[in-house]
């Protein structure tokens, strides 16, 4: 198909498709004539995946490029590709990660993992993410929220079983889709759950404060 | 304090502070001399709140401005201010919300809420967010994930009780902090929970696939 059809079927504008081509997120099409190229169903699928990660998952274009490169690289062994993809979808630090407040928050994060006996490496990027949140709460004097951490851990443990179960099922039915399922499940699963959570909050709020 | 001290104590650079002042996220300081102004502890607190929402919560500067304007406006009745703040922190649509696929996803979202008997308005922005996620999964052929929705709803209901409980406690102890607590709880609560969830996933994965 031509780029116009690719755009129409994917819902991504032609300039954005060209941008993704330049940034190597999308492989080049087969040249047909001067300045024209032919694209396949595989291009369409890839473009929809990029769109899902960027628009719905909120991943940056750079992070998306890293994830896709890891997914594509046949030289990397399966388990390393999984780890690499997981690493690439972790949001980069948006604030500074130093100072007494952050260091204290980082210890708190490590403590939670120890208390729950979770098998999590010391270098897990999610420990830094958690510390970012805790340090921010501390800085604005909302340390009351720290009280929820234990409940959050309990609920998250419950949810992680759901996540692993579905990814395991997909891997059993379509082994070739496993790696992509992990990425999609982590990025879109977060967006999905956050939406459902807001609906549940609205309901809980309506019940608690009627009228 | 001078802008340099405000920058040092908040961890926000002077150019960024000036940008927030121009965008009216931060009220102006008291002018002291040509091109100088004096800032208070209240400015510092506000700046830390902005930083938490933008850097950790991932809110856009425009959304943050809307949230703060709603929090600040004494003309708006309390419950409307709450609704307004909640509305402002809902991410804007990043993709198109039309077409057969999205419409189908939006019905699915409404169905989930009906099945669970949740009191949620038909216009709730989180219904659109959920539809965005479902439509994206559909577009890339990962409809297998829809199987998790019921479990997500169950877990989210559990989590919403935790969220409402802590916000209620803060409101009881510090009524003047309630509105801010709702915003902080929603935005940072999401960042916190997502981090804890990733840790729980890492643990569940390590237990299921040892070595």
mmCIF file of C-alpha atoms in Angstrom:
data_model
loop_
_atom_site.group_PDB
_atom_site.id
_atom_site.type_symbol
_atom_site.label_atom_id
_atom_site.label_comp_id
_atom_site.label_asym_id
_atom_site.label_seq_id
_atom_site.Cartn_x
_atom_site.Cartn_y
_atom_site.Cartn_z
ATOM 1 C CA UNK A 1 0.000 0.000 0.000
ATOM 2 C CA UNK A 2 1.095 3.628 -0.441
ATOM 3 C CA UNK A 3 1.880 5.922 2.480
ATOM 4 C CA UNK A 4 -1.542 7.598 2.139
ATOM 5 C CA UNK A 5 -3.357 4.335 2.714
ATOM 6 C CA UNK A 6 -0.991 3.449 5.559
ATOM 7 C CA UNK A 7 -1.909 6.779 7.144
ATOM 8 C CA UNK A 8 -5.635 6.301 6.646
ATOM 9 C CA UNK A 9 -5.687 2.761 8.025
ATOM 10 C CA UNK A 10 -3.447 3.500 11.009
ATOM 11 C CA UNK A 11 -4.861 6.902 11.910
ATOM 12 C CA UNK A 12 -1.327 8.324 11.968
ATOM 13 C CA UNK A 13 -0.699 11.411 9.801
ATOM 14 C CA UNK A 14 1.721 11.218 6.861
ATOM 15 C CA UNK A 15 4.216 13.707 8.404
ATOM 16 C CA UNK A 16 4.252 11.647 11.618
ATOM 17 C CA UNK A 17 4.818 8.434 9.647
ATOM 18 C CA UNK A 18 7.748 10.133 7.874
ATOM 19 C CA UNK A 19 9.117 11.169 11.244
ATOM 20 C CA UNK A 20 8.915 7.577 12.505
ATOM 21 C CA UNK A 21 10.666 6.398 9.329
ATOM 22 C CA UNK A 22 13.481 8.929 9.853
ATOM 23 C CA UNK A 23 13.816 7.904 13.483
ATOM 24 C CA UNK A 24 13.962 4.229 12.381
ATOM 25 C CA UNK A 25 10.963 3.233 14.513
ATOM 26 C CA UNK A 26 9.366 2.023 11.319
ATOM 27 C CA UNK A 27 11.402 0.082 8.709
ATOM 28 C CA UNK A 28 11.567 1.655 5.240
ATOM 29 C CA UNK A 29 9.084 0.504 2.611
ATOM 30 C CA UNK A 30 10.043 -1.026 -0.745
ATOM 31 C CA UNK A 31 10.868 1.776 -3.222
ATOM 32 C CA UNK A 32 8.543 1.715 -6.219
ATOM 33 C CA UNK A 33 9.133 4.984 -8.051
ATOM 34 C CA UNK A 34 10.863 8.276 -7.352
ATOM 35 C CA UNK A 35 9.881 9.358 -3.876
ATOM 36 C CA UNK A 36 7.363 6.549 -3.476
ATOM 37 C CA UNK A 37 7.467 3.363 -1.464
ATOM 38 C CA UNK A 38 5.263 0.389 -0.889
ATOM 39 C CA UNK A 39 4.240 -0.663 2.601
ATOM 40 C CA UNK A 40 2.925 -3.987 3.858
ATOM 41 C CA UNK A 41 0.448 -5.193 6.473
ATOM 42 C CA UNK A 42 3.506 -5.661 8.701
ATOM 43 C CA UNK A 43 4.205 -1.909 8.485
ATOM 44 C CA UNK A 44 0.619 -1.201 9.432
ATOM 45 C CA UNK A 45 0.832 -3.487 12.442
ATOM 46 C CA UNK A 46 4.084 -1.938 13.593
ATOM 47 C CA UNK A 47 2.675 1.549 13.171
ATOM 48 C CA UNK A 48 -0.346 0.682 15.307
ATOM 49 C CA UNK A 49 1.966 -0.702 17.977
ATOM 50 C CA UNK A 50 4.006 2.523 17.953
ATOM 51 C CA UNK A 51 0.812 4.555 18.164
ATOM 52 C CA UNK A 52 -0.456 2.502 21.103
ATOM 53 C CA UNK A 53 2.810 2.901 23.020
ATOM 54 C CA UNK A 54 3.212 6.619 22.310
ATOM 55 C CA UNK A 55 -0.353 7.941 22.345
ATOM 56 C CA UNK A 56 -2.061 5.683 24.832
ATOM 57 C CA UNK A 57 0.879 4.433 26.880
ATOM 58 C CA UNK A 58 2.508 7.882 27.015
ATOM 59 C CA UNK A 59 5.948 6.498 26.132
ATOM 60 C CA UNK A 60 8.388 8.957 24.552
ATOM 61 C CA UNK A 61 9.428 8.398 20.945
ATOM 62 C CA UNK A 62 12.993 7.712 22.136
ATOM 63 C CA UNK A 63 11.828 5.087 24.653
ATOM 64 C CA UNK A 64 9.606 3.507 22.008
ATOM 65 C CA UNK A 65 12.577 3.279 19.648
ATOM 66 C CA UNK A 66 14.610 1.534 22.367
ATOM 67 C CA UNK A 67 11.833 -0.926 23.126
ATOM 68 C CA UNK A 68 11.317 -1.806 19.468
ATOM 69 C CA UNK A 69 15.051 -2.202 18.861
ATOM 70 C CA UNK A 70 15.225 -4.626 21.773
ATOM 71 C CA UNK A 71 12.178 -6.554 20.562
ATOM 72 C CA UNK A 72 13.680 -6.825 17.073
ATOM 73 C CA UNK A 73 17.239 -7.823 17.869
ATOM 74 C CA UNK A 74 17.629 -11.569 17.215
ATOM 75 C CA UNK A 75 21.173 -11.494 18.656
ATOM 76 C CA UNK A 76 19.936 -10.877 22.183
ATOM 77 C CA UNK A 77 18.850 -14.007 24.085
ATOM 78 C CA UNK A 78 15.151 -14.168 24.977
ATOM 79 C CA UNK A 79 15.438 -13.472 28.710
ATOM 80 C CA UNK A 80 17.812 -10.570 28.128
ATOM 81 C CA UNK A 81 15.471 -9.150 25.524
ATOM 82 C CA UNK A 82 12.695 -9.290 28.064
ATOM 83 C CA UNK A 83 14.802 -7.494 30.638
ATOM 84 C CA UNK A 84 15.977 -4.972 28.043
ATOM 85 C CA UNK A 85 12.452 -4.214 26.923
ATOM 86 C CA UNK A 86 11.301 -3.823 30.510
ATOM 87 C CA UNK A 87 14.187 -1.483 31.194
ATOM 88 C CA UNK A 88 13.445 0.636 28.120
ATOM 89 C CA UNK A 89 9.834 1.222 29.143
ATOM 90 C CA UNK A 90 10.811 2.574 32.538
ATOM 91 C CA UNK A 91 10.322 6.344 32.509
ATOM 92 C CA UNK A 92 13.577 8.262 32.818
ATOM 93 C CA UNK A 93 14.199 10.392 35.903
ATOM 94 C CA UNK A 94 12.474 13.721 35.475
ATOM 95 C CA UNK A 95 13.856 15.267 38.621
ATOM 96 C CA UNK A 96 17.174 15.093 40.445
ATOM 97 C CA UNK A 97 17.960 11.917 42.340
ATOM 98 C CA UNK A 98 20.211 13.201 45.026
ATOM 99 C CA UNK A 99 20.090 14.955 48.341
ATOM 100 C CA UNK A 100 19.075 13.798 51.779
ATOM 101 C CA UNK A 101 15.346 13.697 51.036
ATOM 102 C CA UNK A 102 15.673 11.475 47.989
ATOM 103 C CA UNK A 103 18.190 9.175 49.683
ATOM 104 C CA UNK A 104 15.785 8.710 52.579
ATOM 105 C CA UNK A 105 12.935 7.982 50.168
ATOM 106 C CA UNK A 106 15.092 5.449 48.334
ATOM 107 C CA UNK A 107 15.767 3.604 51.608
ATOM 108 C CA UNK A 108 12.038 3.590 52.326
ATOM 109 C CA UNK A 109 11.437 1.986 48.920
ATOM 110 C CA UNK A 110 14.038 -0.698 49.594
ATOM 111 C CA UNK A 111 12.518 -1.353 52.997
ATOM 112 C CA UNK A 112 9.059 -1.971 51.544
ATOM 113 C CA UNK A 113 10.476 -4.621 49.229
ATOM 114 C CA UNK A 114 12.351 -6.294 52.092
ATOM 115 C CA UNK A 115 9.322 -6.256 54.402
ATOM 116 C CA UNK A 116 7.239 -8.000 51.781
ATOM 117 C CA UNK A 117 10.037 -10.436 50.991
ATOM 118 C CA UNK A 118 9.903 -9.575 47.304
ATOM 119 C CA UNK A 119 12.624 -10.887 44.997
ATOM 120 C CA UNK A 120 13.637 -7.604 43.448
ATOM 121 C CA UNK A 121 17.165 -6.619 42.442
ATOM 122 C CA UNK A 122 18.743 -3.664 44.224
ATOM 123 C CA UNK A 123 19.120 -1.907 40.884
ATOM 124 C CA UNK A 124 15.463 -2.260 39.812
ATOM 125 C CA UNK A 125 14.490 1.044 38.154
ATOM 126 C CA UNK A 126 11.056 0.867 39.798
ATOM 127 C CA UNK A 127 12.752 1.397 43.179
ATOM 128 C CA UNK A 128 13.922 4.790 41.903
ATOM 129 C CA UNK A 129 10.452 5.571 40.559
ATOM 130 C CA UNK A 130 8.944 4.782 43.944
ATOM 131 C CA UNK A 131 11.560 6.937 45.651
ATOM 132 C CA UNK A 132 10.701 9.830 43.285
ATOM 133 C CA UNK A 133 7.093 9.663 44.423
ATOM 134 C CA UNK A 134 7.926 9.373 48.110
ATOM 135 C CA UNK A 135 10.428 12.251 47.951
ATOM 136 C CA UNK A 136 7.866 14.450 46.191
ATOM 137 C CA UNK A 137 5.253 13.737 48.873
ATOM 138 C CA UNK A 138 7.804 14.508 51.550
ATOM 139 C CA UNK A 139 8.762 17.805 49.878
ATOM 140 C CA UNK A 140 5.179 19.058 49.857
ATOM 141 C CA UNK A 141 4.405 17.897 53.378
ATOM 142 C CA UNK A 142 1.981 15.133 52.439
ATOM 143 C CA UNK A 143 3.780 12.388 54.290
ATOM 144 C CA UNK A 144 0.377 11.166 55.519
ATOM 145 C CA UNK A 145 0.170 9.268 52.243
ATOM 146 C CA UNK A 146 3.032 6.984 53.227
ATOM 147 C CA UNK A 147 0.456 5.132 55.332
ATOM 148 C CA UNK A 148 -1.011 3.636 52.143
ATOM 149 C CA UNK A 149 2.207 1.907 51.078
ATOM 150 C CA UNK A 150 1.431 -1.384 52.781
ATOM 151 C CA UNK A 151 -2.037 -1.506 51.270
ATOM 152 C CA UNK A 152 -0.576 -0.595 47.901
ATOM 153 C CA UNK A 153 1.877 -3.489 48.184
ATOM 154 C CA UNK A 154 -0.914 -5.927 49.053
ATOM 155 C CA UNK A 155 -3.095 -4.789 46.152
ATOM 156 C CA UNK A 156 -0.125 -4.687 43.741
ATOM 157 C CA UNK A 157 0.800 -8.251 44.649
ATOM 158 C CA UNK A 158 -2.743 -9.333 43.835
ATOM 159 C CA UNK A 159 -2.635 -7.434 40.531
ATOM 160 C CA UNK A 160 0.793 -8.800 39.565
ATOM 161 C CA UNK A 161 -0.637 -12.342 39.679
ATOM 162 C CA UNK A 162 -3.372 -11.271 37.254
ATOM 163 C CA UNK A 163 -0.740 -9.703 34.968
ATOM 164 C CA UNK A 164 1.588 -12.691 34.995
ATOM 165 C CA UNK A 165 -1.292 -15.085 34.402
ATOM 166 C CA UNK A 166 -2.502 -13.352 31.248
ATOM 167 C CA UNK A 167 1.000 -12.902 29.852
ATOM 168 C CA UNK A 168 1.689 -16.592 30.567
ATOM 169 C CA UNK A 169 -1.465 -17.586 28.689
ATOM 170 C CA UNK A 170 -0.534 -15.474 25.682
ATOM 171 C CA UNK A 171 2.953 -16.969 25.725
ATOM 172 C CA UNK A 172 1.480 -20.493 25.783
ATOM 173 C CA UNK A 173 -0.930 -19.838 22.905
ATOM 174 C CA UNK A 174 1.333 -17.662 20.774
ATOM 175 C CA UNK A 175 4.987 -18.006 21.856
ATOM 176 C CA UNK A 176 6.112 -15.591 19.138
ATOM 177 C CA UNK A 177 3.917 -12.887 20.711
ATOM 178 C CA UNK A 178 5.238 -13.255 24.269
ATOM 179 C CA UNK A 179 7.826 -10.503 24.212
ATOM 180 C CA UNK A 180 5.458 -8.013 22.641
ATOM 181 C CA UNK A 181 2.766 -9.048 25.122
ATOM 182 C CA UNK A 182 5.063 -8.190 28.027
ATOM 183 C CA UNK A 183 5.707 -4.715 26.623
ATOM 184 C CA UNK A 184 2.099 -4.099 25.666
ATOM 185 C CA UNK A 185 0.892 -5.546 28.967
ATOM 186 C CA UNK A 186 3.174 -3.332 31.012
ATOM 187 C CA UNK A 187 2.631 -0.082 29.119
ATOM 188 C CA UNK A 188 -1.038 -0.400 28.135
ATOM 189 C CA UNK A 189 -1.872 -2.455 31.239
ATOM 190 C CA UNK A 190 -0.826 0.569 33.292
ATOM 191 C CA UNK A 191 -2.997 2.930 31.237
ATOM 192 C CA UNK A 192 -5.946 0.520 31.449
ATOM 193 C CA UNK A 193 -5.644 -0.033 35.158
ATOM 194 C CA UNK A 194 -5.251 3.676 35.904
ATOM 195 C CA UNK A 195 -8.480 4.354 34.001
ATOM 196 C CA UNK A 196 -10.383 1.605 35.806
ATOM 197 C CA UNK A 197 -9.005 2.872 39.106
ATOM 198 C CA UNK A 198 -10.346 6.379 38.456
ATOM 199 C CA UNK A 199 -13.770 4.941 37.711
ATOM 200 C CA UNK A 200 -13.625 2.940 40.933
ATOM 201 C CA UNK A 201 -12.619 6.101 42.827
ATOM 202 C CA UNK A 202 -15.552 7.998 41.387
ATOM 203 C CA UNK A 203 -17.865 5.211 42.492
ATOM 204 C CA UNK A 204 -16.366 4.970 45.982
ATOM 205 C CA UNK A 205 -16.603 8.743 46.324
ATOM 206 C CA UNK A 206 -20.260 8.780 45.182
ATOM 207 C CA UNK A 207 -21.127 6.104 47.724
ATOM 208 C CA UNK A 208 -19.273 7.776 50.573
ATOM 209 C CA UNK A 209 -20.473 11.290 49.878
ATOM 210 C CA UNK A 210 -23.944 10.900 48.335
ATOM 211 C CA UNK A 211 -25.483 13.922 46.607
ATOM 212 C CA UNK B 1 14.036 35.034 50.004
ATOM 213 C CA UNK B 2 15.545 35.840 46.608
ATOM 214 C CA UNK B 3 14.906 33.776 43.504
ATOM 215 C CA UNK B 4 18.309 32.088 43.838
ATOM 216 C CA UNK B 5 17.453 30.741 47.268
ATOM 217 C CA UNK B 6 13.998 29.706 46.060
ATOM 218 C CA UNK B 7 15.736 27.761 43.295
ATOM 219 C CA UNK B 8 18.238 26.132 45.625
ATOM 220 C CA UNK B 9 15.638 25.081 48.189
ATOM 221 C CA UNK B 10 13.102 23.807 45.657
ATOM 222 C CA UNK B 11 15.520 22.138 43.257
ATOM 223 C CA UNK B 12 13.894 24.017 40.363
ATOM 224 C CA UNK B 13 16.223 26.055 38.109
ATOM 225 C CA UNK B 14 15.872 29.842 37.946
ATOM 226 C CA UNK B 15 14.826 29.855 34.250
ATOM 227 C CA UNK B 16 12.119 27.289 35.020
ATOM 228 C CA UNK B 17 10.887 29.359 37.968
ATOM 229 C CA UNK B 18 10.703 32.386 35.663
ATOM 230 C CA UNK B 19 8.729 30.307 33.180
ATOM 231 C CA UNK B 20 6.253 29.273 35.903
ATOM 232 C CA UNK B 21 5.914 32.930 36.943
ATOM 233 C CA UNK B 22 5.156 33.958 33.349
ATOM 234 C CA UNK B 23 2.617 31.152 33.010
ATOM 235 C CA UNK B 24 1.018 32.287 36.290
ATOM 236 C CA UNK B 25 1.483 28.908 37.953
ATOM 237 C CA UNK B 26 3.410 30.724 40.637
ATOM 238 C CA UNK B 27 2.206 34.090 42.001
ATOM 239 C CA UNK B 28 4.607 36.990 41.609
ATOM 240 C CA UNK B 29 6.916 37.875 44.511
ATOM 241 C CA UNK B 30 7.009 41.233 46.260
ATOM 242 C CA UNK B 31 9.169 43.647 44.229
ATOM 243 C CA UNK B 32 12.142 44.877 46.238
ATOM 244 C CA UNK B 33 14.427 46.603 43.752
ATOM 245 C CA UNK B 34 14.753 46.846 40.001
ATOM 246 C CA UNK B 35 14.361 43.375 38.589
ATOM 247 C CA UNK B 36 14.342 41.765 42.019
ATOM 248 C CA UNK B 37 11.539 40.257 44.041
ATOM 249 C CA UNK B 38 11.109 38.671 47.415
ATOM 250 C CA UNK B 39 9.572 35.232 47.796
ATOM 251 C CA UNK B 40 8.023 33.577 50.830
ATOM 252 C CA UNK B 41 7.766 30.080 52.272
ATOM 253 C CA UNK B 42 4.361 29.922 50.564
ATOM 254 C CA UNK B 43 6.072 30.356 47.185
ATOM 255 C CA UNK B 44 8.469 27.565 48.052
ATOM 256 C CA UNK B 45 5.604 25.250 48.991
ATOM 257 C CA UNK B 46 3.720 26.037 45.818
ATOM 258 C CA UNK B 47 6.820 25.487 43.716
ATOM 259 C CA UNK B 48 7.367 22.083 45.284
ATOM 260 C CA UNK B 49 3.750 21.178 44.564
ATOM 261 C CA UNK B 50 4.188 22.208 40.911
ATOM 262 C CA UNK B 51 7.369 20.194 40.693
ATOM 263 C CA UNK B 52 5.669 17.118 42.170
ATOM 264 C CA UNK B 53 2.765 17.319 39.726
ATOM 265 C CA UNK B 54 4.901 18.002 36.659
ATOM 266 C CA UNK B 55 8.037 15.947 37.263
ATOM 267 C CA UNK B 56 6.744 13.009 39.243
ATOM 268 C CA UNK B 57 3.089 12.999 38.297
ATOM 269 C CA UNK B 58 3.819 13.647 34.617
ATOM 270 C CA UNK B 59 1.140 16.349 34.353
ATOM 271 C CA UNK B 60 1.616 18.915 31.593
ATOM 272 C CA UNK B 61 2.323 22.521 32.583
ATOM 273 C CA UNK B 62 -1.046 23.533 31.098
ATOM 274 C CA UNK B 63 -2.921 20.892 33.125
ATOM 275 C CA UNK B 64 -1.023 21.916 36.251
ATOM 276 C CA UNK B 65 -2.038 25.545 35.688
ATOM 277 C CA UNK B 66 -5.686 24.469 35.388
ATOM 278 C CA UNK B 67 -5.530 22.378 38.553
ATOM 279 C CA UNK B 68 -3.923 25.167 40.567
ATOM 280 C CA UNK B 69 -6.397 27.759 39.275
ATOM 281 C CA UNK B 70 -9.248 25.519 40.385
ATOM 282 C CA UNK B 71 -7.666 24.911 43.787
ATOM 283 C CA UNK B 72 -7.170 28.655 44.274
ATOM 284 C CA UNK B 73 -10.536 30.003 43.195
ATOM 285 C CA UNK B 74 -12.575 30.896 46.305
ATOM 286 C CA UNK B 75 -15.629 31.646 44.142
ATOM 287 C CA UNK B 76 -16.111 28.000 43.223
ATOM 288 C CA UNK B 77 -18.012 25.917 45.794
ATOM 289 C CA UNK B 78 -15.997 23.136 47.452
ATOM 290 C CA UNK B 79 -17.602 20.165 45.706
ATOM 291 C CA UNK B 80 -17.342 21.857 42.312
ATOM 292 C CA UNK B 81 -13.729 22.681 42.983
ATOM 293 C CA UNK B 82 -13.143 19.020 43.677
ATOM 294 C CA UNK B 83 -14.805 18.007 40.430
ATOM 295 C CA UNK B 84 -12.948 20.726 38.519
ATOM 296 C CA UNK B 85 -9.597 19.669 39.890
ATOM 297 C CA UNK B 86 -10.328 16.037 39.095
ATOM 298 C CA UNK B 87 -11.289 17.006 35.570
ATOM 299 C CA UNK B 88 -8.139 19.064 35.067
ATOM 300 C CA UNK B 89 -5.857 16.186 36.019
ATOM 301 C CA UNK B 90 -7.406 13.851 33.460
ATOM 302 C CA UNK B 91 -4.965 13.484 30.572
ATOM 303 C CA UNK B 92 -6.266 14.964 27.329
ATOM 304 C CA UNK B 93 -6.995 12.675 24.397
ATOM 305 C CA UNK B 94 -3.764 11.936 22.569
ATOM 306 C CA UNK B 95 -5.359 10.043 19.709
ATOM 307 C CA UNK B 96 -8.575 10.374 17.781
ATOM 308 C CA UNK B 97 -11.776 9.358 19.519
ATOM 309 C CA UNK B 98 -13.898 8.352 16.610
ATOM 310 C CA UNK B 99 -14.423 5.459 14.264
ATOM 311 C CA UNK B 100 -16.000 2.076 14.732
ATOM 312 C CA UNK B 101 -13.171 0.636 16.812
ATOM 313 C CA UNK B 102 -13.168 3.426 19.381
ATOM 314 C CA UNK B 103 -16.962 3.510 19.608
ATOM 315 C CA UNK B 104 -16.979 -0.223 20.314
ATOM 316 C CA UNK B 105 -14.283 0.222 22.977
ATOM 317 C CA UNK B 106 -16.280 3.034 24.573
ATOM 318 C CA UNK B 107 -19.348 0.757 24.838
ATOM 319 C CA UNK B 108 -17.171 -1.914 26.429
ATOM 320 C CA UNK B 109 -16.008 0.626 29.014
ATOM 321 C CA UNK B 110 -19.593 1.611 29.813
ATOM 322 C CA UNK B 111 -20.539 -2.044 30.110
ATOM 323 C CA UNK B 112 -17.845 -2.724 32.688
ATOM 324 C CA UNK B 113 -19.176 0.071 34.866
ATOM 325 C CA UNK B 114 -22.755 -1.212 34.544
ATOM 326 C CA UNK B 115 -21.766 -4.795 35.305
ATOM 327 C CA UNK B 116 -20.076 -3.712 38.503
ATOM 328 C CA UNK B 117 -22.956 -1.421 39.406
ATOM 329 C CA UNK B 118 -20.624 1.542 39.807
ATOM 330 C CA UNK B 119 -22.094 5.009 40.262
ATOM 331 C CA UNK B 120 -20.205 6.756 37.485
ATOM 332 C CA UNK B 121 -21.578 9.519 35.261
ATOM 333 C CA UNK B 122 -21.860 8.798 31.545
ATOM 334 C CA UNK B 123 -19.548 11.728 30.851
ATOM 335 C CA UNK B 124 -16.755 10.604 33.177
ATOM 336 C CA UNK B 125 -13.456 11.313 31.391
ATOM 337 C CA UNK B 126 -12.003 8.049 32.725
ATOM 338 C CA UNK B 127 -14.479 6.161 30.506
ATOM 339 C CA UNK B 128 -12.779 7.756 27.496
ATOM 340 C CA UNK B 129 -9.346 6.912 28.882
ATOM 341 C CA UNK B 130 -10.377 3.289 29.300
ATOM 342 C CA UNK B 131 -11.772 3.253 25.763
ATOM 343 C CA UNK B 132 -8.440 4.642 24.465
ATOM 344 C CA UNK B 133 -6.625 1.681 26.007
ATOM 345 C CA UNK B 134 -9.123 -0.903 24.792
ATOM 346 C CA UNK B 135 -9.151 0.523 21.258
ATOM 347 C CA UNK B 136 -5.340 0.478 21.155
ATOM 348 C CA UNK B 137 -5.255 -3.179 22.231
ATOM 349 C CA UNK B 138 -7.845 -4.016 19.616
ATOM 350 C CA UNK B 139 -5.876 -2.204 16.888
ATOM 351 C CA UNK B 140 -2.724 -4.219 17.562
ATOM 352 C CA UNK B 141 -4.526 -7.532 17.898
ATOM 353 C CA UNK B 142 -3.964 -8.003 21.617
ATOM 354 C CA UNK B 143 -7.598 -8.444 22.513
ATOM 355 C CA UNK B 144 -6.556 -11.331 24.796
ATOM 356 C CA UNK B 145 -5.894 -8.656 27.411
ATOM 357 C CA UNK B 146 -9.568 -7.787 27.665
ATOM 358 C CA UNK B 147 -9.845 -10.914 29.825
ATOM 359 C CA UNK B 148 -8.158 -8.997 32.683
ATOM 360 C CA UNK B 149 -10.803 -6.279 32.887
ATOM 361 C CA UNK B 150 -12.909 -8.010 35.498
ATOM 362 C CA UNK B 151 -9.900 -8.674 37.690
ATOM 363 C CA UNK B 152 -8.770 -5.081 37.184
ATOM 364 C CA UNK B 153 -12.187 -3.857 38.341
ATOM 365 C CA UNK B 154 -12.065 -6.047 41.440
ATOM 366 C CA UNK B 155 -8.554 -4.883 42.374
ATOM 367 C CA UNK B 156 -9.356 -1.248 41.559
ATOM 368 C CA UNK B 157 -12.398 -1.353 43.814
ATOM 369 C CA UNK B 158 -10.208 -2.610 46.634
ATOM 370 C CA UNK B 159 -7.644 0.134 45.948
ATOM 371 C CA UNK B 160 -10.265 2.888 45.719
ATOM 372 C CA UNK B 161 -11.318 2.119 49.292
ATOM 373 C CA UNK B 162 -7.714 2.578 50.416
ATOM 374 C CA UNK B 163 -7.524 5.893 48.510
ATOM 375 C CA UNK B 164 -10.790 7.270 49.882
ATOM 376 C CA UNK B 165 -9.870 6.233 53.407
ATOM 377 C CA UNK B 166 -6.583 8.134 53.445
ATOM 378 C CA UNK B 167 -8.049 11.218 51.795
ATOM 379 C CA UNK B 168 -10.898 11.147 54.322
ATOM 380 C CA UNK B 169 -8.404 10.964 57.180
ATOM 381 C CA UNK B 170 -6.429 13.908 55.853
ATOM 382 C CA UNK B 171 -9.648 15.877 55.421
ATOM 383 C CA UNK B 172 -10.631 15.122 59.021
ATOM 384 C CA UNK B 173 -7.246 16.147 60.439
ATOM 385 C CA UNK B 174 -6.563 19.105 58.153
ATOM 386 C CA UNK B 175 -9.760 20.262 56.383
ATOM 387 C CA UNK B 176 -7.880 23.065 54.607
ATOM 388 C CA UNK B 177 -5.638 20.428 52.980
ATOM 389 C CA UNK B 178 -8.449 18.215 51.639
ATOM 390 C CA UNK B 179 -8.660 19.599 48.125
ATOM 391 C CA UNK B 180 -4.920 19.510 47.645
ATOM 392 C CA UNK B 181 -4.856 15.997 49.086
ATOM 393 C CA UNK B 182 -7.318 14.820 46.442
ATOM 394 C CA UNK B 183 -5.151 16.215 43.654
ATOM 395 C CA UNK B 184 -1.908 14.976 45.139
ATOM 396 C CA UNK B 185 -3.474 11.628 45.979
ATOM 397 C CA UNK B 186 -4.771 11.116 42.462
ATOM 398 C CA UNK B 187 -1.689 12.272 40.575
ATOM 399 C CA UNK B 188 1.096 11.062 42.857
ATOM 400 C CA UNK B 189 -0.968 8.100 44.076
ATOM 401 C CA UNK B 190 -0.971 6.870 40.503
ATOM 402 C CA UNK B 191 2.786 7.276 40.157
ATOM 403 C CA UNK B 192 3.360 5.550 43.511
ATOM 404 C CA UNK B 193 1.073 2.656 42.780
ATOM 405 C CA UNK B 194 2.507 2.119 39.292
ATOM 406 C CA UNK B 195 5.993 1.897 40.810
ATOM 407 C CA UNK B 196 4.889 -0.570 43.501
ATOM 408 C CA UNK B 197 3.090 -2.591 40.843
ATOM 409 C CA UNK B 198 6.251 -2.931 38.760
ATOM 410 C CA UNK B 199 8.134 -4.152 41.803
ATOM 411 C CA UNK B 200 5.383 -6.690 42.483
ATOM 412 C CA UNK B 201 5.544 -7.803 38.827
ATOM 413 C CA UNK B 202 9.289 -8.293 39.084
ATOM 414 C CA UNK B 203 8.782 -10.415 42.182
ATOM 415 C CA UNK B 204 5.948 -12.470 40.660
ATOM 416 C CA UNK B 205 8.071 -13.021 37.558
ATOM 417 C CA UNK B 206 11.109 -14.115 39.596
ATOM 418 C CA UNK B 207 8.980 -16.620 41.523
ATOM 419 C CA UNK B 208 7.285 -18.011 38.428
ATOM 420 C CA UNK B 209 10.404 -18.219 36.288
ATOM 421 C CA UNK B 210 13.293 -18.830 38.713
ATOM 422 C CA UNK B 211 16.835 -18.338 37.461
#
